[in-house]
Amino acid sequence: MSAEAATAPVGRSLASPTTESAGAKLLLIVLGLGFLALFLVIPLFAVFAEAFRNGVAVYFEAFEDPDTQAAIRLTLLVAAIAVPLNIVFGLAASWAIAKFEFRGKSFMLTLIDLPFSVSPVVSGMCYVILFGASGYFGPWLDKHGIQIIFAVPGLVLATVFVTFPFVARELIPLMQEQGTSEEEAALSLGANGWRTFWSVTLPNVRWALLYGVLLSNARAMGEFGAVSVVSGHLRGLTNTLPLQVEILYNDYNFVAAFAAASLLAGLGLVTLVIKSLLEWRYGGEISSKHRK
Amino acid sequence: MKRFLAARLLAALTVVAPVAVAAPAAAQSTLTNVSYDPTRELYKDFNALFAKHWKAETGQDIRVQVSHGGSGKQARSVIDGLNADVVTLALASDIDAIAKATKKLPADWQKRLPNNSSPYTSTIVFLVRKGNPKGIKDWNDLVKPGVEVITPNPKTSGGARWNYLAAWAYGLKQNDNDPEKAKAFVAELFKHVPVLDSGARGSTTTFAQRGLGDVLLAWENEAYLSFQEFGDDKFEIVFPSISILAEPPVAIVDANVDKNGSRKAAEAYLNLLYSPEGQSLAAKHFYRPVKPETVSNKADVERFKSINLVTIDDTFGGWAKAQGEHFGDGGVFDQIFKPGN
């Protein structure tokens, strides 16, 4: 779902060195499609089928619940904070890694990947240990009346943590591939650093950036584990949409739960469509030829 | 070219931004109730009742925010700083844990309200599938070969701890109060548990909606509620020969209400639970009211079956003792429950 999933560069169709028998091809195709149907299409269909089980009117009624509306607003708010932070961080990190040589560069690359390898629940726990009432900064925060855990800031922090590799991971290989020659040309023509960034570097990576934004947004809105730990589950206040789905389900409110889930599934589908469009139209500009 | 690019980037940046400012406004006063898992329906109704009362009494609008989850997990959140004005949890030791860890309420909090601060009680019953295909009548039927038992995790769920202790009480009664034999019985019982959810409601959906297991160890209120939610024709309640009197207590978190300026509302909220209206609502939602004579709809009270109930104080020496002995780190539950066996 991340960088690895991007398409191969277009325009490189060489004859395959090996050819499979028709039977083997068919088997592979059936296996592949069967897998997709079993793990993606059927569950997705089930979500929508359950959501519309009692008709369209009941489906839309689910969104009249003020708590569900609050969950939708909160999810959008969290994404609206986390995604721009991601852009800034992703651009800065990839710029530093791709265009400069410095000590500890490979260590930094590894660190960027950390949120991919750590369970989201653990990242949520980290913030509880740091900012919880009995955590390191808890007493100080409490004294100054600042609430981080079980409030919006905690949700944003947890979301930023789990999403921050997405933009950087998209940009780093591309920027490395592009090298520094265009920036050097701009600088030698008298542009300052800022101007070089806006006029040369950014246009070169714009589609990859959009691609990264798309992925991090999907993850930010869909994240469950990390936000579950820091949410406190106050209804209408600290529940994001994925948490609200769980609550509605446990309230025996199955149609509403699946209606809310269908929003998330819809977000996933829209993301998929835009992602495919980007890959199809700007594939060459998104993925570098020598991906890491 | 540059302006074009800027516009595109702006578009990319603002895919989600326009709604950023639409954060929920909180003009009216609020009260936060951190509760356990199966009280969702009760407090939904009760919060509306309280808002009406508060409006009539003070002229102010008030909104009660609730959070539901496994009782132990909820206590943990309050300890970690969840800003609860009142806690309404499944058992006393969870509120004890908050008092001990945070000093936000006094150690003798349970003496502040009538009936050990429990406005309603409940007990543990069995929910089985219609027709009782496995012929389950009492605790010893749960350890028969091929019977799968659904219960939540005693580490995180209050209901699960009552389940466990009720089973233990049966083990004691059957074996002349021999704790080793009771332990062996409960250990055998947990070998029949395929999945431990973190809260009672999770277990109920596992049993009722996902169809796992032959018998659910459930809060009585949760068992009755499943009839209402899933229909009368799916399940049956089995009352065992012995069970435990579960007293879910309520308390004000003093330090939080003083910080939030909500002490008056919090006190009124908890007192309303003991009023005839509060008691009637509790009975309506299948909790056993502590003042049944005040309940307006008598049928709500008469439907409760009288069963042989032990108490935590008589059989286990109170929660403070039982909690450490059975559910603490390295306690009896840790010794007998090995995941995967």
XYZ file of C-alpha atoms in Angstrom:
633
model
C 0.000 0.000 0.000
C 2.990 2.252 0.230
C 5.841 3.059 -2.058
C 6.291 -0.566 -2.972
C 2.859 -0.727 -4.513
C 3.527 1.884 -7.160
C 3.520 0.729 -10.740
C 6.587 -0.094 -12.703
C 7.768 2.660 -15.024
C 5.847 2.867 -18.262
C 7.353 2.208 -21.672
C 9.599 -0.697 -20.803
C 7.930 -3.694 -22.348
C 10.507 -6.316 -23.095
C 9.621 -9.837 -24.128
C 9.432 -12.094 -21.144
C 12.388 -14.474 -20.951
C 10.145 -17.288 -19.834
C 6.738 -18.308 -21.048
C 4.273 -20.260 -18.980
C 1.862 -22.830 -20.283
C -1.724 -21.746 -20.732
C -2.771 -23.897 -17.766
C -0.269 -22.292 -15.432
C -1.342 -18.823 -16.556
C -4.981 -19.651 -15.952
C -4.195 -21.076 -12.541
C -2.273 -17.965 -11.552
C -5.038 -15.691 -12.750
C -7.726 -17.694 -10.949
C -5.658 -17.723 -7.786
C -5.029 -13.985 -7.966
C -8.628 -13.066 -8.702
C -9.935 -15.555 -6.169
C -7.729 -14.024 -3.527
C -8.906 -10.518 -4.414
C -12.538 -11.581 -4.367
C -12.219 -13.372 -1.051
C -10.288 -10.724 0.810
C -11.358 -7.478 -0.846
C -14.469 -7.582 -2.988
C -16.700 -9.738 -0.806
C -15.963 -7.915 2.479
C -16.408 -4.566 0.754
C -19.671 -5.717 -0.729
C -20.756 -6.987 2.697
C -20.128 -3.562 4.249
C -22.409 -1.849 1.770
C -24.983 -4.639 1.843
C -25.233 -4.416 5.640
C -25.358 -0.622 5.513
C -28.302 -0.673 3.123
C -29.968 -3.722 4.671
C -32.969 -1.737 5.901
C -33.158 0.626 2.967
C -31.723 3.916 1.864
C -33.725 5.987 4.353
C -32.334 4.075 7.332
C -28.863 4.385 5.855
C -29.079 8.168 5.796
C -30.750 8.270 9.196
C -27.520 6.856 10.602
C -25.794 10.123 9.741
C -28.344 12.190 11.673
C -26.897 10.896 14.930
C -25.043 13.909 16.403
C -22.298 11.638 17.754
C -21.649 10.202 14.306
C -21.619 13.700 12.847
C -19.159 14.762 15.518
C -17.012 11.739 14.681
C -16.979 12.717 11.011
C -16.027 16.302 11.874
C -13.301 15.125 14.220
C -11.886 12.735 11.634
C -11.725 15.548 9.081
C -10.171 17.879 11.626
C -7.496 15.372 12.610
C -6.664 14.673 8.961
C -6.636 18.394 8.183
C -3.974 18.919 10.830
C -1.998 15.722 10.335
C -1.754 15.805 6.547
C -0.269 19.331 6.183
C 2.206 18.513 8.976
C 3.076 15.456 6.967
C 3.675 17.528 3.860
C 6.018 19.872 5.670
C 7.876 17.046 7.348
C 7.969 14.899 4.203
C 9.334 17.709 2.059
C 11.932 18.710 4.619
C 13.103 15.169 5.285
C 13.253 14.079 1.672
C 14.950 17.344 0.652
C 17.584 16.824 3.311
C 18.118 13.174 2.471
C 18.064 13.436 -1.297
C 20.014 16.630 -1.843
C 22.593 16.637 0.940
C 25.234 14.354 2.319
C 25.475 14.171 6.089
C 26.340 11.796 8.889
C 23.553 9.559 10.078
C 21.626 9.772 6.814
C 20.880 6.061 6.595
C 19.924 6.088 10.256
C 17.411 8.838 9.509
C 16.016 6.792 6.622
C 15.509 3.898 8.992
C 13.827 6.132 11.548
C 11.378 7.401 8.941
C 10.275 3.820 8.372
C 9.781 3.170 12.082
C 6.028 3.861 12.150
C 5.580 1.199 9.459
C 7.210 -1.428 11.609
C 5.810 -0.485 15.022
C 2.311 -1.629 15.927
C -0.039 1.405 16.060
C -1.134 0.374 19.545
C 2.451 0.774 20.726
C 2.675 4.253 19.234
C -0.513 5.172 21.073
C 0.911 3.779 24.303
C 4.035 5.942 23.861
C 1.910 9.063 24.038
C 0.082 7.794 27.113
C 3.430 7.186 28.800
C 4.633 10.655 27.788
C 1.523 12.757 28.321
C -0.756 10.658 30.543
C -1.512 11.908 34.055
C 1.063 9.522 35.504
C 3.405 9.953 32.518
C 6.608 11.983 32.212
C 5.006 15.305 31.301
C 1.582 14.562 32.835
C 1.922 16.462 36.113
C 3.309 19.568 34.382
C 0.566 19.524 31.739
C -2.071 19.025 34.404
C -0.777 21.965 36.409
C -1.031 24.194 33.337
C -4.463 22.901 32.408
C -3.334 21.351 29.140
C -5.092 18.194 28.056
C -3.297 16.128 25.412
C -4.302 12.526 25.945
C -8.049 11.878 25.678
C -8.431 15.098 23.689
C -7.888 16.318 20.140
C -4.127 17.001 20.491
C -3.507 13.368 21.463
C -5.518 12.124 18.514
C -3.551 14.390 16.179
C -0.197 13.312 17.635
C -1.037 9.636 17.311
C -2.230 10.151 13.746
C 0.842 12.153 12.754
C 3.044 9.414 14.135
C 1.448 6.621 12.124
C 1.211 8.630 8.897
C 4.454 10.555 8.739
C 6.435 8.133 6.540
C 3.989 8.299 3.640
C 4.981 11.589 2.021
C 8.691 11.202 2.717
C 8.707 7.646 1.361
C 7.184 8.828 -1.897
C 9.529 11.768 -2.346
C 12.912 10.392 -1.308
C 13.500 7.915 -4.147
C 12.243 10.390 -6.718
C 14.379 13.252 -5.438
C 17.401 10.992 -5.271
C 16.774 9.945 -8.819
C 16.467 13.532 -10.005
C 19.762 14.529 -8.418
C 20.807 18.085 -7.798
C 21.783 19.305 -11.264
C 18.609 21.335 -11.871
C 18.896 23.034 -8.505
C 22.552 23.790 -9.217
C 21.571 25.351 -12.520
C 18.962 27.503 -10.812
C 21.399 28.629 -8.173
C 24.052 29.459 -10.744
C 21.492 31.590 -12.583
C 21.070 33.615 -9.436
C 17.965 32.151 -7.790
C 18.038 32.011 -4.017
C 17.361 28.808 -2.089
C 13.687 29.502 -1.516
C 13.065 30.401 -5.116
C 14.922 27.281 -6.241
C 12.732 25.179 -4.020
C 9.475 26.690 -5.263
C 10.382 26.891 -8.935
C 12.524 23.801 -9.466
C 12.354 21.195 -6.731
C 8.654 21.362 -5.911
C 7.375 21.243 -9.510
C 9.565 18.217 -10.102
C 7.974 16.245 -7.326
C 4.439 17.620 -7.370
C 2.664 14.430 -8.450
C 4.628 12.246 -6.123
C 3.749 14.698 -3.364
C 0.053 14.513 -4.188
C 0.349 10.748 -4.220
C 1.914 10.742 -0.771
C -0.738 13.147 0.520
C -3.422 10.840 -0.746
C -1.986 7.825 1.012
C -1.330 9.628 4.275
C -4.826 11.113 4.224
C -6.395 7.698 3.761
C -4.387 6.329 6.646
C -5.034 9.383 8.841
C -8.792 9.021 8.432
C -8.795 5.269 8.768
C -6.400 4.777 11.672
C -7.868 2.779 14.544
C -5.271 1.301 16.897
C -3.199 4.322 17.804
C -6.158 6.673 18.239
C -8.097 4.057 20.185
C -5.447 4.090 22.898
C -5.422 7.881 23.313
C -9.095 8.582 22.640
C -10.873 7.907 25.944
C -13.941 7.154 23.772
C -16.012 10.132 24.928
C -19.036 10.102 22.691
C -19.393 13.069 20.401
C -16.065 14.391 21.610
C -13.035 12.153 21.125
C -14.282 9.420 18.813
C -13.021 9.462 15.258
C -15.057 7.690 12.609
C -13.293 4.305 12.915
C -13.841 4.379 16.687
C -17.463 5.387 16.179
C -17.915 2.332 13.957
C -16.828 0.087 16.807
C -19.069 1.891 19.296
C -22.131 1.689 17.077
C -21.462 -1.984 16.471
C -21.231 -2.638 20.197
C -24.385 -0.583 20.741
C -26.181 -3.243 18.646
C -26.666 -0.485 16.101
C -25.443 -2.619 13.233
C -26.900 -0.672 10.327
C -25.460 2.609 11.605
C -22.120 0.921 12.235
C -21.958 -0.347 8.687
C -23.218 2.971 7.331
C -20.315 4.714 9.060
C -17.996 1.965 7.850
C -19.268 2.493 4.316
C -18.014 6.077 4.502
C -14.544 4.790 5.308
C -14.808 2.150 2.601
C -15.925 4.876 0.199
C -12.914 6.955 1.179
C -10.727 3.955 0.430
C -12.326 3.476 -2.980
C -11.971 7.152 -3.905
C -8.343 7.030 -2.796
C -7.823 3.977 -4.948
C -9.348 5.632 -8.001
C -7.319 8.841 -7.653
C -4.213 6.785 -6.961
C -4.749 4.731 -10.111
C -5.404 7.888 -12.110
C -2.194 9.448 -10.835
C -0.224 6.315 -11.592
C -1.705 6.034 -15.044
C -1.292 9.666 -15.992
C 1.887 10.620 -14.154
C 3.450 7.247 -13.447
C 6.846 8.354 -14.701
C 6.863 11.384 -12.440
C 5.711 9.495 -9.375
C 8.013 6.552 -9.328
C 11.664 6.841 -10.004
C 13.293 4.251 -12.197
C 15.487 2.919 -9.460
C 13.242 2.485 -6.492
C 14.733 1.627 -3.195
C 3.378 28.145 -15.026
C 4.207 29.158 -11.527
C 0.734 30.280 -10.654
C -0.680 27.151 -12.196
C 1.606 25.059 -10.075
C 0.789 26.990 -6.951
C -2.893 26.446 -7.564
C -2.411 22.734 -8.004
C -0.357 22.455 -4.884
C -2.894 24.436 -2.968
C -5.513 22.027 -4.205
C -3.412 19.151 -2.981
C -2.912 20.774 0.394
C -6.557 21.510 0.868
C -8.009 18.157 -0.079
C -9.352 17.950 3.427
C -8.651 21.356 4.931
C -11.903 23.317 4.358
C -13.667 21.625 7.228
C -10.791 22.057 9.624
C -12.466 24.876 11.491
C -15.702 23.005 12.078
C -14.669 21.755 15.502
C -17.519 21.079 17.901
C -18.401 24.045 20.037
C -19.053 23.509 23.727
C -21.116 26.425 24.938
C -23.408 24.545 27.305
C -22.068 22.987 30.475
C -21.059 19.378 30.375
C -20.618 16.473 32.731
C -18.444 13.489 31.921
C -19.507 10.016 33.018
C -16.941 7.274 32.474
C -18.832 4.026 32.707
C -18.456 0.333 32.007
C -19.550 -1.626 29.022
C -23.195 -2.782 29.329
C -24.588 0.484 30.739
C -24.790 2.088 27.299
C -28.578 1.916 26.974
C -29.249 2.750 30.630
C -27.194 5.928 30.642
C -28.460 7.020 27.260
C -31.944 7.229 28.806
C -30.719 8.403 32.174
C -28.674 11.265 30.696
C -31.776 12.582 28.973
C -33.666 12.329 32.261
C -30.910 14.166 34.090
C -30.711 16.940 31.489
C -34.443 17.501 31.925
C -34.119 17.578 35.703
C -31.139 19.910 35.673
C -32.925 22.274 33.331
C -35.971 22.323 35.579
C -33.893 22.863 38.692
C -31.291 25.366 37.518
C -32.535 26.610 34.154
C -29.259 25.515 32.588
C -28.696 23.152 29.699
C -26.326 20.336 30.425
C -24.886 17.655 28.212
C -23.596 14.436 29.708
C -20.672 12.954 27.853
C -20.225 9.237 28.269
C -17.514 6.754 27.570
C -18.087 2.998 27.754
C -15.614 0.150 27.860
C -14.291 -2.659 30.002
C -14.404 -1.447 33.612
C -10.695 -2.029 34.304
C -9.708 -0.338 31.067
C -11.931 2.637 31.886
C -10.369 2.973 35.344
C -6.952 2.898 33.685
C -7.995 5.777 31.393
C -9.173 7.864 34.359
C -5.860 7.149 36.083
C -4.065 8.246 32.897
C -5.965 11.520 32.943
C -9.367 11.026 31.332
C -11.297 13.947 32.813
C -14.223 12.077 34.413
C -16.577 13.992 36.705
C -18.256 10.789 37.780
C -17.285 7.168 37.350
C -19.953 4.466 37.220
C -17.960 1.254 37.017
C -18.597 -2.450 37.336
C -16.954 -3.048 40.680
C -15.514 -1.259 43.665
C -11.903 -2.242 43.195
C -11.698 -0.336 39.910
C -12.708 2.865 41.686
C -10.355 1.890 44.531
C -7.581 1.734 41.941
C -8.364 5.283 40.803
C -8.438 6.523 44.407
C -5.160 4.807 45.189
C -3.255 5.832 42.072
C -4.445 9.414 41.724
C -5.720 10.475 45.164
C -8.439 12.246 43.218
C -11.079 10.795 45.527
C -10.817 9.658 49.158
C -10.147 6.015 50.008
C -13.525 5.739 51.761
C -15.467 6.945 48.706
C -17.758 3.933 48.897
C -19.297 5.152 52.167
C -20.521 8.409 50.657
C -23.655 7.072 48.982
C -26.269 4.543 50.130
C -25.874 0.772 49.620
C -22.075 0.817 49.160
C -22.545 3.506 46.517
C -24.369 1.051 44.267
C -27.730 2.420 43.097
C -28.489 -0.835 41.285
C -27.192 -4.377 41.480
C -27.074 -7.267 39.117
C -25.881 -10.827 38.960
C -24.282 -13.308 36.613
C -26.435 -15.672 34.562
C -25.947 -17.961 31.550
C -27.193 -17.090 28.107
C -27.574 -20.152 25.883
C -28.906 -20.709 22.388
C -32.647 -21.362 21.978
C -33.678 -24.846 23.083
C -30.482 -25.131 25.149
C -28.946 -27.717 22.765
C -26.072 -28.526 25.116
C -28.406 -29.012 28.067
C -26.709 -26.471 30.307
C -28.322 -26.137 33.723
C -25.587 -25.252 36.167
C -21.909 -24.382 36.461
C -20.704 -27.993 36.244
C -22.268 -28.289 32.779
C -19.862 -25.644 31.515
C -16.830 -27.920 31.870
C -18.349 -30.826 29.946
C -16.457 -31.884 26.820
C -17.313 -29.850 23.740
C -18.906 -26.909 25.565
C -17.485 -23.531 24.620
C -17.888 -20.688 27.114
C -17.733 -17.006 26.192
C -16.608 -14.537 28.844
C -14.569 -11.333 28.654
C -11.080 -10.907 30.086
C -11.028 -10.485 33.895
C -7.967 -8.285 33.521
C -9.890 -5.568 31.690
C -13.557 -6.294 32.298
C -15.480 -5.934 35.534
C -18.239 -8.304 34.426
C -15.616 -10.941 33.725
C -14.347 -10.675 37.280
C -17.874 -11.216 38.617
C -18.176 -14.209 36.239
C -14.960 -15.652 37.536
C -15.878 -15.144 41.188
C -19.369 -16.617 40.689
C -17.744 -19.728 39.222
C -15.336 -19.789 42.145
C -18.234 -19.552 44.615
C -19.818 -22.580 42.957
C -16.497 -24.420 43.136
C -16.305 -23.694 46.861
C -19.865 -24.794 47.524
C -19.434 -28.084 45.677
C -16.194 -28.933 47.425
C -16.769 -28.094 51.086
C -15.069 -24.717 50.709
C -11.792 -26.219 49.544
C -10.060 -23.367 47.676
C -7.734 -25.740 45.790
C -10.690 -27.605 44.330
C -12.448 -24.333 43.508
C -9.298 -23.222 41.720
C -9.174 -26.480 39.757
C -12.802 -26.005 38.722
C -12.267 -22.427 37.523
C -9.063 -23.468 35.723
C -11.013 -26.200 33.941
C -13.745 -23.682 33.076
C -11.293 -21.276 31.432
C -9.989 -24.132 29.274
C -13.414 -23.984 27.626
C -13.075 -20.307 26.732
C -12.020 -19.838 23.095
C -11.847 -16.033 23.090
C -11.526 -13.293 25.708
C -12.948 -9.904 24.710
C -11.870 -6.817 26.613
C -15.372 -5.837 27.725
C -18.741 -7.469 28.424
C -20.394 -5.954 25.367
C -17.678 -7.320 23.120
C -18.382 -10.798 24.484
C -22.107 -10.424 23.956
C -21.627 -9.489 20.298
C -19.145 -12.349 19.942
C -21.784 -14.764 21.242
C -24.950 -13.244 19.823
C -23.925 -11.597 16.574
C -20.906 -13.647 15.526
C -22.396 -16.891 16.807
C -19.378 -18.180 18.735
C -19.664 -20.453 21.772
C -22.440 -22.430 23.463
C -22.933 -20.337 26.569
C -22.259 -16.723 27.463
C -21.493 -15.820 31.050
C -23.338 -12.556 31.169
C -24.561 -9.785 33.337
C -28.244 -10.438 33.953
C -29.080 -7.066 32.405
C -26.968 -7.866 29.359
C -28.723 -11.225 28.934
C -32.199 -9.646 29.058
C -31.093 -6.880 26.727
C -30.023 -9.427 24.119
C -33.665 -10.592 23.906
C -34.679 -7.062 23.169
C -31.939 -6.539 20.576
C -31.868 -9.901 18.833
C -35.414 -11.191 19.390
C -36.964 -13.609 21.891
C -36.513 -16.616 19.649
C -32.717 -16.822 19.622
C -31.574 -17.285 23.212
C -32.598 -18.530 26.621
C -31.454 -17.464 30.058
C -30.336 -20.199 32.451
C -30.193 -19.296 36.132
C -27.463 -21.324 37.858
C -27.933 -22.796 41.343
C -25.625 -20.173 42.784
C -24.332 -16.827 41.587
C -22.890 -13.629 42.956
C -24.444 -10.336 43.972
C -22.755 -7.815 41.697
C -22.708 -4.270 43.021
C -21.585 -1.773 40.382
C -20.715 1.383 42.287
C -20.772 5.057 41.342
C -18.573 7.894 42.599
C -17.645 11.512 42.109
C -14.016 12.111 41.167
C -13.453 15.002 43.585
C -10.317 16.530 42.120
C -11.836 16.554 38.637
C -15.182 18.089 39.600
C -13.368 20.794 41.564
C -11.198 21.560 38.551
C -14.167 21.493 36.178
C -16.492 23.369 38.531
C -19.055 20.599 38.164
C -19.491 19.290 41.710
C -23.128 20.362 42.041
C -24.112 18.752 38.770
C -22.153 15.598 39.556
C -23.840 15.244 42.939
C -27.264 15.829 41.447
C -26.489 13.264 38.762
C -25.602 10.496 41.190
C -28.453 11.347 43.579
C -30.919 11.118 40.725
C -29.854 7.490 40.261
C -31.341 6.770 43.711
C -34.570 8.686 43.052
C -37.759 6.850 42.056
C -37.245 7.940 38.453
C -33.655 6.741 38.414
C -34.602 3.461 40.040
C -37.431 2.975 37.546
C -35.037 3.503 34.652
C -32.537 1.046 36.139
C -35.269 -1.585 36.464
C -36.479 -0.880 32.947
C -32.958 -1.601 31.689
C -32.823 -4.887 33.667
C -30.693 -3.705 36.586
C -31.986 -4.748 39.982
C -32.936 -1.487 41.736
C -31.802 -1.122 45.370
C -35.156 0.464 46.219
C -37.548 -1.767 44.255
C -40.548 -0.363 46.151
C -40.042 3.017 44.452
C -40.133 1.685 40.887
C -43.180 2.947 39.023
C -43.686 -0.042 36.735
C -44.040 -3.021 39.070
C -43.711 -5.526 36.220
C -40.120 -4.354 35.715
C -39.312 -5.544 39.235
C -41.378 -8.701 39.310
C -39.561 -10.208 36.352
C -36.354 -10.599 38.380
C -35.937 -14.165 39.520
C -34.781 -14.714 43.057
C -31.586 -16.774 43.064
C -29.082 -17.871 45.649
C -26.462 -15.134 45.675
C -23.177 -14.974 47.546
C -21.538 -11.612 48.202
C -18.033 -10.435 47.606
C -17.636 -9.522 51.270
C -18.841 -12.824 52.755
C -17.205 -15.245 50.358
C -14.103 -13.379 49.241
C -13.368 -10.948 52.059
C -14.143 -7.833 50.023
C -12.812 -6.461 46.755
C -9.530 -5.211 48.132
C -8.567 -8.783 49.025
C -10.151 -10.545 46.038
C -8.633 -8.148 43.507
C -5.041 -8.738 44.562
C -5.433 -12.427 45.241
C -7.213 -13.354 42.030
C -6.606 -10.665 39.434
C -3.344 -8.971 40.404
C -0.108 -9.670 38.537
C 0.808 -13.277 39.224
C -2.556 -13.824 40.953
C -4.689 -16.936 40.640
C -6.088 -15.947 37.252
C -2.579 -15.545 35.841
C -1.692 -18.974 37.203
C -4.666 -20.809 35.730
C -5.146 -19.040 32.421
C -2.536 -19.848 29.835
C -3.623 -18.551 26.427
C -3.752 -21.197 23.767
C -4.341 -24.291 25.887
